Amino acid sequence: MRVSTDLQTRLKLLVDLAVDDHDGPPQRLST
Amino acid sequence: MRDVRLGASNVHTSLLRVLMTNACSFNCHYCPMRRDREMPRTLLKPGELVRVFLAAHRRGWCEGLFITTGIPGRPANVMDDLIQVLELLRLKHGFRGYIHVKAVPGAEQAQLERLTQLASRVSLNLETPCGQTLAQIAPEKSLDVSLASLEHIRSRVRREWEEAADGKPRDALRPNGASGMTMQFVVGATPDSDRAILGRVTELYARPGIHHTHFSAFRPIRDTPLEAAPETPVGRERRLYQTDYLLRRYGFAPGDVVFDAEGNLPLGLDPKVAAALTRPERFPVDVRTASREELLRVPGIGPATARRIVTERAGTVLRDLRDLRRLGVVTTRAAGFLTIGGRRCADVRWAEQMLFWGPDDDVGRYHAVYEVSPGTFR
């Protein structure tokens, strides 16, 4: 993918901030 | 990128998770992006975000998109940007895949309508179960406003579900939030108890449209008013998720949930085991005769296993723990609560022994401060 350095920098910041360990509810927590 | 599971169907998809902008006019005390915190701020224009996502999607790096955002200036402005992203993806590029988008507090009704029409899932951050405690940590937010937005989105999702049940074909370009809403609470940043949080959750589950709830354990972020506040044990988040499952999928009523004297879920005890130990008159149940509902109350038996037991025993005789293990029963947890043809499988005292340990005595000794909180955006 060809993206400018500026866009790469912005994208990295905005992707890093949206980090999460899960998006759906964690699985197999209850049985 | 994250792999996530959609709905109860165990279908997995990988999402590109991204913020539209981390600039924010809101000054929430717990948030790494709060207005008064020094950090580099930036944004993606709708066209840029769409271009990056489609390029990543074409390369097979992700199947769907999760977009959330800070709120610089008027909420309506950033909502327009979010809608533009969805319109470009759905209407210009014909993207038919999964898009989860976070609705912004204070959005206009027409914007919520349009956003929901084009999204697979819309979520809202309620943050706390009570308006008063929300005001303490998020001065610009109002629980009443968020709940009004939730109801507005919910009505659209519900209509979609009703029409689908009547045979209306699904339109992948206008999914109307058909994957169901989600909502999020920050746990431990306010004195709200688990009982208060789950009370709000069950109240909102009473009508259709919500798929599940997220619970984010509070983490103190550097240079925020809550920097010195204690971190919430991740175990508390886990207990809330477990209980949420019991309420959504195991037929538990709010009154079945066991809380401690402070109204919190005991950290040292699985909530299903806690519920079983407080209702000894319900146990043991016999695997050869118990109803699916009774089996579901047994720790170590989930919905799929309960279904398998009921199906299997119609054509065969279940004889021992080996038979149960084969069907998916976690016998180390279940045995004390079961009989097989009238025979006890194990003593329940093993489960009671778990009560000897106090709730996480070591939590809180070390105070860590973070730059970001995984789970801020769920």
Tab-separated table of C-alpha atoms in Angstrom:
chain	number	residue	atom	x	y	z
A	1	MET	CA	0.000	0.000	0.000
A	2	ARG	CA	1.476	3.379	-0.960
A	3	VAL	CA	0.770	5.975	1.710
A	4	SER	CA	2.632	9.173	2.488
A	5	THR	CA	4.931	9.366	5.493
A	6	ASP	CA	2.582	11.889	7.033
A	7	LEU	CA	-0.410	9.590	6.613
A	8	GLN	CA	1.577	6.646	7.967
A	9	THR	CA	2.475	8.613	11.092
A	10	ARG	CA	-1.107	9.705	11.680
A	11	LEU	CA	-2.443	6.242	10.994
A	12	LYS	CA	-0.002	4.628	13.402
A	13	LEU	CA	-1.012	6.978	16.211
A	14	LEU	CA	-4.731	6.456	15.630
A	15	VAL	CA	-4.438	2.685	15.290
A	16	ASP	CA	-2.206	2.369	18.362
A	17	LEU	CA	-4.704	4.311	20.464
A	18	ALA	CA	-7.566	2.072	19.378
A	19	VAL	CA	-5.783	-1.012	20.667
A	20	ASP	CA	-7.847	-3.489	22.653
A	21	ASP	CA	-7.414	-7.008	23.867
A	22	HIS	CA	-10.820	-7.966	22.558
A	23	ASP	CA	-13.828	-6.550	20.739
A	24	GLY	CA	-16.361	-9.316	21.173
A	25	PRO	CA	-17.047	-10.526	24.695
A	26	PRO	CA	-14.238	-12.804	25.880
A	27	GLN	CA	-14.953	-16.376	25.031
A	28	ARG	CA	-15.464	-19.389	27.275
A	29	LEU	CA	-15.494	-17.355	30.432
A	30	SER	CA	-18.371	-19.307	31.890
A	31	THR	CA	-19.416	-22.897	31.727
B	1	MET	CA	-6.050	-5.664	13.645
B	2	ARG	CA	-8.134	-7.844	15.925
B	3	ASP	CA	-9.933	-11.128	15.467
B	4	VAL	CA	-13.407	-10.889	16.905
B	5	ARG	CA	-16.381	-13.171	17.156
B	6	LEU	CA	-19.708	-11.939	15.809
B	7	GLY	CA	-22.865	-12.893	17.612
B	8	ALA	CA	-23.521	-16.285	19.099
B	9	SER	CA	-22.692	-17.988	15.820
B	10	ASN	CA	-18.951	-18.322	16.496
B	11	VAL	CA	-18.225	-16.632	13.164
B	12	HIS	CA	-14.877	-14.872	13.474
B	13	THR	CA	-13.770	-11.811	11.588
B	14	SER	CA	-10.659	-9.658	11.716
B	15	LEU	CA	-11.128	-5.929	12.131
B	16	LEU	CA	-9.029	-2.886	11.433
B	17	ARG	CA	-9.494	-0.836	14.603
B	18	VAL	CA	-8.890	2.864	14.167
B	19	LEU	CA	-9.733	6.275	15.590
B	20	MET	CA	-11.032	8.994	13.287
B	21	THR	CA	-9.237	11.537	15.473
B	22	ASN	CA	-7.702	11.649	18.937
B	23	ALA	CA	-8.457	15.361	19.296
B	24	CYS	CA	-11.184	15.837	21.893
B	25	SER	CA	-13.018	18.718	23.534
B	26	PHE	CA	-14.311	16.471	26.294
B	27	ASN	CA	-12.315	16.375	29.514
B	28	CYS	CA	-13.209	12.951	30.921
B	29	HIS	CA	-11.053	12.279	33.970
B	30	TYR	CA	-10.183	8.697	33.051
B	31	CYS	CA	-9.460	9.146	29.351
B	32	PRO	CA	-5.989	9.251	27.756
B	33	MET	CA	-7.342	11.620	25.061
B	34	ARG	CA	-8.946	14.155	27.427
B	35	ARG	CA	-8.785	17.779	26.357
B	36	ASP	CA	-6.261	18.982	28.959
B	37	ARG	CA	-3.741	16.175	28.460
B	38	GLU	CA	-0.613	16.887	26.463
B	39	MET	CA	-0.291	14.466	23.584
B	40	PRO	CA	0.182	14.664	19.818
B	41	ARG	CA	-3.209	15.141	18.184
B	42	THR	CA	-4.120	14.179	14.689
B	43	LEU	CA	-6.952	13.041	12.454
B	44	LEU	CA	-7.789	11.051	9.365
B	45	LYS	CA	-10.080	12.618	6.804
B	46	PRO	CA	-12.992	10.336	5.835
B	47	GLY	CA	-11.525	9.776	2.356
B	48	GLU	CA	-8.126	8.844	3.829
B	49	LEU	CA	-9.602	6.384	6.296
B	50	VAL	CA	-11.656	4.749	3.542
B	51	ARG	CA	-8.661	4.500	1.208
B	52	VAL	CA	-6.453	2.913	3.888
B	53	PHE	CA	-9.151	0.462	4.946
B	54	LEU	CA	-9.996	-0.638	1.412
B	55	ALA	CA	-6.310	-1.145	0.596
B	56	ALA	CA	-5.847	-3.269	3.730
B	57	HIS	CA	-9.046	-5.176	2.958
B	58	ARG	CA	-7.983	-5.894	-0.631
B	59	ARG	CA	-4.732	-7.369	0.679
B	60	GLY	CA	-6.661	-9.639	3.023
B	61	TRP	CA	-5.265	-7.985	6.160
B	62	CYS	CA	-8.732	-7.406	7.597
B	63	GLU	CA	-12.312	-8.263	6.826
B	64	GLY	CA	-14.123	-5.507	8.672
B	65	LEU	CA	-13.725	-2.115	10.311
B	66	PHE	CA	-14.117	-0.753	13.838
B	67	ILE	CA	-14.180	3.054	13.979
B	68	THR	CA	-14.279	5.201	17.055
B	69	THR	CA	-13.287	8.793	17.615
B	70	GLY	CA	-12.504	11.715	19.874
B	71	ILE	CA	-14.924	14.629	19.764
B	72	PRO	CA	-13.250	17.872	18.698
B	73	GLY	CA	-15.761	20.722	18.810
B	74	ARG	CA	-19.419	20.008	18.170
B	75	PRO	CA	-20.331	16.305	18.299
B	76	ALA	CA	-22.414	16.787	15.138
B	77	ASN	CA	-19.274	17.599	13.132
B	78	VAL	CA	-17.442	14.363	13.853
B	79	MET	CA	-20.682	12.420	13.424
B	80	ASP	CA	-20.883	13.879	9.900
B	81	ASP	CA	-17.351	12.554	9.267
B	82	LEU	CA	-18.267	9.095	10.565
B	83	ILE	CA	-21.352	9.049	8.360
B	84	GLN	CA	-19.243	10.122	5.396
B	85	VAL	CA	-16.905	7.157	5.983
B	86	LEU	CA	-19.864	4.788	5.986
B	87	GLU	CA	-21.480	6.392	2.945
B	88	LEU	CA	-18.229	6.168	0.990
B	89	LEU	CA	-17.684	2.533	1.932
B	90	ARG	CA	-21.242	1.337	1.404
B	91	LEU	CA	-22.595	3.523	-1.386
B	92	LYS	CA	-19.534	4.499	-3.421
B	93	HIS	CA	-17.368	1.403	-2.998
B	94	GLY	CA	-20.121	-1.155	-2.361
B	95	PHE	CA	-18.407	-2.583	0.752
B	96	ARG	CA	-20.758	-5.244	2.124
B	97	GLY	CA	-18.698	-6.392	5.118
B	98	TYR	CA	-18.816	-5.746	8.843
B	99	ILE	CA	-18.536	-2.179	10.153
B	100	HIS	CA	-18.769	-1.419	13.868
B	101	VAL	CA	-18.985	2.277	14.652
B	102	LYS	CA	-19.101	4.118	17.961
B	103	ALA	CA	-21.896	6.687	18.183
B	104	VAL	CA	-20.824	10.009	19.635
B	105	PRO	CA	-22.638	11.411	22.691
B	106	GLY	CA	-24.714	14.422	21.718
B	107	ALA	CA	-25.252	13.318	18.107
B	108	GLU	CA	-28.406	14.504	16.406
B	109	GLN	CA	-31.253	12.039	15.894
B	110	ALA	CA	-31.093	12.169	12.094
B	111	GLN	CA	-27.346	11.408	12.313
B	112	LEU	CA	-27.965	8.404	14.570
B	113	GLU	CA	-30.556	7.172	12.066
B	114	ARG	CA	-28.183	7.429	9.123
B	115	LEU	CA	-25.216	5.953	11.014
B	116	THR	CA	-27.270	2.954	12.145
B	117	GLN	CA	-28.720	2.437	8.682
B	118	LEU	CA	-25.249	1.955	7.202
B	119	ALA	CA	-23.475	0.175	10.106
B	120	SER	CA	-23.480	-3.498	11.028
B	121	ARG	CA	-23.154	-2.616	14.699
B	122	VAL	CA	-23.433	0.670	16.577
B	123	SER	CA	-22.118	0.959	20.114
B	124	LEU	CA	-22.359	3.564	22.836
B	125	ASN	CA	-20.154	4.236	25.830
B	126	LEU	CA	-22.404	4.719	28.837
B	127	GLU	CA	-19.327	4.725	31.131
B	128	THR	CA	-21.286	4.515	34.429
B	129	PRO	CA	-24.693	3.186	35.450
B	130	CYS	CA	-25.715	6.383	37.182
B	131	GLY	CA	-25.924	10.000	35.994
B	132	GLN	CA	-24.484	11.429	39.207
B	133	THR	CA	-21.296	9.376	39.111
B	134	LEU	CA	-20.908	10.033	35.379
B	135	ALA	CA	-20.906	13.782	36.109
B	136	GLN	CA	-17.989	13.233	38.515
B	137	ILE	CA	-15.700	11.709	35.904
B	138	ALA	CA	-17.086	13.000	32.584
B	139	PRO	CA	-18.340	16.555	33.089
B	140	GLU	CA	-19.415	17.023	29.454
B	141	LYS	CA	-21.383	13.784	29.253
B	142	SER	CA	-24.964	13.132	30.314
B	143	LEU	CA	-26.297	9.654	30.943
B	144	ASP	CA	-29.806	10.796	29.987
B	145	VAL	CA	-28.546	11.999	26.603
B	146	SER	CA	-26.646	8.744	26.011
B	147	LEU	CA	-29.656	6.641	27.022
B	148	ALA	CA	-31.883	8.639	24.669
B	149	SER	CA	-29.397	7.967	21.838
B	150	LEU	CA	-29.301	4.294	22.765
B	151	GLU	CA	-33.088	4.045	22.591
B	152	HIS	CA	-33.130	5.795	19.251
B	153	ILE	CA	-30.571	3.396	17.754
B	154	ARG	CA	-32.249	0.447	19.443
B	155	SER	CA	-35.603	1.218	17.807
B	156	ARG	CA	-33.987	1.041	14.363
B	157	VAL	CA	-32.165	-2.237	15.148
B	158	ARG	CA	-35.345	-3.704	16.551
B	159	ARG	CA	-37.334	-2.748	13.471
B	160	GLU	CA	-34.692	-4.416	11.311
B	161	TRP	CA	-34.887	-7.610	13.394
B	162	GLU	CA	-38.678	-7.636	13.221
B	163	GLU	CA	-38.673	-7.117	9.459
B	164	ALA	CA	-36.030	-9.849	9.017
B	165	ALA	CA	-38.229	-12.207	11.073
B	166	ASP	CA	-41.084	-11.370	8.681
B	167	GLY	CA	-38.905	-12.464	5.770
B	168	LYS	CA	-37.408	-9.175	4.570
B	169	PRO	CA	-34.134	-10.003	2.795
B	170	ARG	CA	-30.969	-8.614	4.348
B	171	ASP	CA	-29.414	-5.615	2.570
B	172	ALA	CA	-25.655	-5.798	3.197
B	173	LEU	CA	-25.218	-2.178	2.104
B	174	ARG	CA	-27.857	-0.983	4.575
B	175	PRO	CA	-27.626	-3.462	7.465
B	176	ASN	CA	-29.479	-1.206	9.946
B	177	GLY	CA	-27.271	-2.262	12.850
B	178	ALA	CA	-28.472	-5.852	12.517
B	179	SER	CA	-25.535	-7.296	14.500
B	180	GLY	CA	-27.064	-5.667	17.588
B	181	MET	CA	-25.813	-2.804	19.725
B	182	THR	CA	-23.132	-2.975	22.353
B	183	MET	CA	-22.544	-0.671	25.291
B	184	GLN	CA	-19.574	-0.066	27.524
B	185	PHE	CA	-18.946	0.713	31.179
B	186	VAL	CA	-15.711	1.877	32.773
B	187	VAL	CA	-15.457	-0.200	35.924
B	188	GLY	CA	-13.889	1.119	39.109
B	189	ALA	CA	-13.352	4.768	38.155
B	190	THR	CA	-16.415	5.615	40.283
B	191	PRO	CA	-17.830	4.025	43.447
B	192	ASP	CA	-20.580	2.306	41.412
B	193	SER	CA	-20.910	-1.295	42.555
B	194	ASP	CA	-21.172	-4.332	40.308
B	195	ARG	CA	-24.778	-4.620	41.479
B	196	ALA	CA	-25.481	-1.095	40.181
B	197	ILE	CA	-23.725	-1.775	36.856
B	198	LEU	CA	-25.476	-5.103	36.308
B	199	GLY	CA	-28.777	-3.549	37.396
B	200	ARG	CA	-28.469	-1.005	34.589
B	201	VAL	CA	-27.369	-3.710	32.152
B	202	THR	CA	-30.336	-5.995	32.878
B	203	GLU	CA	-32.723	-3.053	32.666
B	204	LEU	CA	-31.390	-2.293	29.186
B	205	TYR	CA	-31.442	-5.962	28.121
B	206	ALA	CA	-35.174	-6.121	28.918
B	207	ARG	CA	-35.972	-4.893	25.387
B	208	PRO	CA	-34.389	-6.298	22.225
B	209	GLY	CA	-31.644	-4.603	20.236
B	210	ILE	CA	-28.568	-4.956	22.469
B	211	HIS	CA	-26.151	-7.790	21.754
B	212	HIS	CA	-23.769	-7.578	24.692
B	213	THR	CA	-22.010	-5.284	27.138
B	214	HIS	CA	-18.355	-4.375	27.542
B	215	PHE	CA	-16.752	-3.783	30.910
B	216	SER	CA	-13.417	-1.960	30.919
B	217	ALA	CA	-11.392	-2.142	34.108
B	218	PHE	CA	-10.211	1.378	34.966
B	219	ARG	CA	-6.500	2.102	34.582
B	220	PRO	CA	-4.929	5.304	35.940
B	221	ILE	CA	-3.518	7.322	33.028
B	222	ARG	CA	-0.534	9.622	33.461
B	223	ASP	CA	-1.423	13.346	33.642
B	224	THR	CA	-5.106	12.837	34.292
B	225	PRO	CA	-7.088	13.748	37.446
B	226	LEU	CA	-7.394	10.048	38.268
B	227	GLU	CA	-3.663	9.341	37.948
B	228	ALA	CA	-3.372	8.467	41.645
B	229	ALA	CA	-6.572	6.405	41.774
B	230	PRO	CA	-6.101	2.656	42.211
B	231	GLU	CA	-6.209	0.429	39.146
B	232	THR	CA	-9.264	-1.824	38.963
B	233	PRO	CA	-8.286	-5.501	39.115
B	234	VAL	CA	-8.802	-7.137	35.740
B	235	GLY	CA	-10.451	-9.957	37.692
B	236	ARG	CA	-13.368	-7.637	38.414
B	237	GLU	CA	-13.853	-7.040	34.680
B	238	ARG	CA	-13.728	-10.796	34.151
B	239	ARG	CA	-16.347	-11.491	36.826
B	240	LEU	CA	-18.655	-8.928	35.207
B	241	TYR	CA	-18.221	-10.537	31.781
B	242	GLN	CA	-18.931	-13.957	33.268
B	243	THR	CA	-22.078	-12.696	34.957
B	244	ASP	CA	-23.161	-10.948	31.760
B	245	TYR	CA	-23.006	-14.349	30.050
B	246	LEU	CA	-25.119	-15.887	32.825
B	247	LEU	CA	-27.754	-13.179	32.362
B	248	ARG	CA	-27.798	-13.322	28.552
B	249	ARG	CA	-27.354	-16.978	27.783
B	250	TYR	CA	-27.870	-19.102	30.887
B	251	GLY	CA	-31.343	-17.956	31.958
B	252	PHE	CA	-30.091	-16.317	35.156
B	253	ALA	CA	-32.262	-13.562	36.662
B	254	PRO	CA	-30.617	-10.598	38.433
B	255	GLY	CA	-31.791	-12.100	41.738
B	256	ASP	CA	-29.715	-15.244	41.078
B	257	VAL	CA	-26.450	-13.287	41.096
B	258	VAL	CA	-24.443	-13.361	44.334
B	259	PHE	CA	-22.860	-10.100	45.559
B	260	ASP	CA	-20.701	-9.363	48.593
B	261	ALA	CA	-21.565	-6.872	51.333
B	262	GLU	CA	-20.424	-3.959	49.134
B	263	GLY	CA	-22.593	-5.098	46.241
B	264	ASN	CA	-19.670	-6.424	44.205
B	265	LEU	CA	-19.135	-9.852	42.676
B	266	PRO	CA	-16.764	-11.890	44.864
B	267	LEU	CA	-13.400	-11.732	43.073
B	268	GLY	CA	-12.229	-15.036	44.499
B	269	LEU	CA	-15.180	-17.115	43.322
B	270	ASP	CA	-16.648	-17.921	39.927
B	271	PRO	CA	-20.137	-16.325	39.830
B	272	LYS	CA	-21.820	-19.534	38.721
B	273	VAL	CA	-20.204	-21.527	41.530
B	274	ALA	CA	-21.201	-18.769	43.969
B	275	ALA	CA	-24.816	-18.954	42.779
B	276	ALA	CA	-24.853	-22.761	43.035
B	277	LEU	CA	-23.397	-22.780	46.562
B	278	THR	CA	-26.028	-20.340	47.816
B	279	ARG	CA	-28.878	-22.537	46.475
B	280	PRO	CA	-27.925	-26.002	47.800
B	281	GLU	CA	-31.572	-27.135	47.630
B	282	ARG	CA	-31.296	-27.103	43.810
B	283	PHE	CA	-28.454	-29.672	43.776
B	284	PRO	CA	-27.419	-32.264	42.942
B	285	VAL	CA	-29.273	-32.617	39.631
B	286	ASP	CA	-29.324	-35.900	37.774
B	287	VAL	CA	-27.869	-35.801	34.284
B	288	ARG	CA	-30.266	-38.497	33.109
B	289	THR	CA	-33.432	-36.576	33.982
B	290	ALA	CA	-32.649	-32.889	34.620
B	291	SER	CA	-34.115	-30.318	32.229
B	292	ARG	CA	-31.821	-28.267	30.008
B	293	GLU	CA	-32.501	-25.274	32.279
B	294	GLU	CA	-31.483	-27.250	35.398
B	295	LEU	CA	-28.326	-28.521	33.700
B	296	LEU	CA	-27.415	-24.952	32.740
B	297	ARG	CA	-27.294	-24.020	36.439
B	298	VAL	CA	-24.512	-26.534	37.055
B	299	PRO	CA	-20.996	-25.036	37.110
B	300	GLY	CA	-19.035	-26.696	34.317
B	301	ILE	CA	-22.017	-27.098	31.964
B	302	GLY	CA	-22.578	-24.408	29.325
B	303	PRO	CA	-25.435	-23.971	26.836
B	304	ALA	CA	-23.886	-26.160	24.105
B	305	THR	CA	-23.046	-28.950	26.571
B	306	ALA	CA	-26.511	-28.850	28.152
B	307	ARG	CA	-28.016	-29.222	24.683
B	308	ARG	CA	-25.676	-32.116	23.867
B	309	ILE	CA	-26.570	-33.950	27.094
B	310	VAL	CA	-30.294	-33.658	26.387
B	311	THR	CA	-29.832	-34.903	22.799
B	312	GLU	CA	-27.399	-37.683	23.672
B	313	ARG	CA	-29.356	-39.174	26.583
B	314	ALA	CA	-32.415	-39.634	24.357
B	315	GLY	CA	-30.559	-42.416	22.539
B	316	THR	CA	-28.056	-43.725	25.077
B	317	VAL	CA	-27.525	-44.202	28.801
B	318	LEU	CA	-25.015	-41.825	30.379
B	319	ARG	CA	-22.982	-43.967	32.785
B	320	ASP	CA	-20.057	-42.094	34.250
B	321	LEU	CA	-17.947	-38.943	34.300
B	322	ARG	CA	-16.087	-40.124	31.209
B	323	ASP	CA	-19.350	-40.005	29.250
B	324	LEU	CA	-19.950	-36.472	30.534
B	325	ARG	CA	-16.429	-35.306	29.684
B	326	ARG	CA	-16.935	-36.587	26.160
B	327	LEU	CA	-19.995	-34.328	25.868
B	328	GLY	CA	-18.030	-31.282	27.035
B	329	VAL	CA	-18.802	-31.201	30.766
B	330	VAL	CA	-15.957	-29.707	32.826
B	331	THR	CA	-16.244	-32.488	35.362
B	332	THR	CA	-13.736	-31.030	37.823
B	333	ARG	CA	-16.244	-28.215	38.392
B	334	ALA	CA	-19.509	-30.028	37.779
B	335	ALA	CA	-19.064	-33.345	39.586
B	336	GLY	CA	-20.044	-32.096	43.053
B	337	PHE	CA	-23.351	-30.787	41.720
B	338	LEU	CA	-24.384	-33.886	39.752
B	339	THR	CA	-25.701	-37.400	40.148
B	340	ILE	CA	-25.794	-40.036	37.420
B	341	GLY	CA	-28.792	-42.358	37.828
B	342	GLY	CA	-29.001	-41.388	41.490
B	343	ARG	CA	-25.286	-41.932	42.249
B	344	ARG	CA	-23.274	-38.952	43.568
B	345	CYS	CA	-20.283	-38.168	41.382
B	346	ALA	CA	-18.238	-36.228	43.933
B	347	ASP	CA	-18.564	-34.194	47.085
B	348	VAL	CA	-19.410	-30.523	46.677
B	349	ARG	CA	-16.964	-29.571	49.426
B	350	TRP	CA	-14.181	-28.978	46.928
B	351	ALA	CA	-16.127	-25.998	45.624
B	352	GLU	CA	-16.671	-24.660	49.118
B	353	GLN	CA	-12.935	-24.832	49.698
B	354	MET	CA	-12.502	-22.051	47.157
B	355	LEU	CA	-14.136	-19.750	49.694
B	356	PHE	CA	-11.102	-20.138	51.980
B	357	TRP	CA	-9.128	-17.743	49.815
B	358	GLY	CA	-9.800	-14.056	50.309
B	359	PRO	CA	-10.587	-11.851	47.327
B	360	ASP	CA	-7.261	-11.021	45.712
B	361	ASP	CA	-5.302	-9.854	48.768
B	362	ASP	CA	-2.364	-8.755	46.657
B	363	VAL	CA	-4.315	-6.308	44.472
B	364	GLY	CA	-3.359	-2.663	44.874
B	365	ARG	CA	0.078	-3.007	46.443
B	366	TYR	CA	1.850	-1.671	43.392
B	367	HIS	CA	0.539	1.480	41.729
B	368	ALA	CA	1.157	1.467	37.987
B	369	VAL	CA	0.335	4.470	35.798
B	370	TYR	CA	-0.337	4.043	32.092
B	371	GLU	CA	-0.155	6.089	28.902
B	372	VAL	CA	-3.120	4.360	27.341
B	373	SER	CA	-5.800	1.957	28.467
B	374	PRO	CA	-6.484	-1.075	26.325
B	375	GLY	CA	-10.218	-1.309	26.483
B	376	THR	CA	-10.908	2.426	26.295
B	377	PHE	CA	-12.616	1.692	23.013
B	378	ARG	CA	-14.754	-1.429	22.893
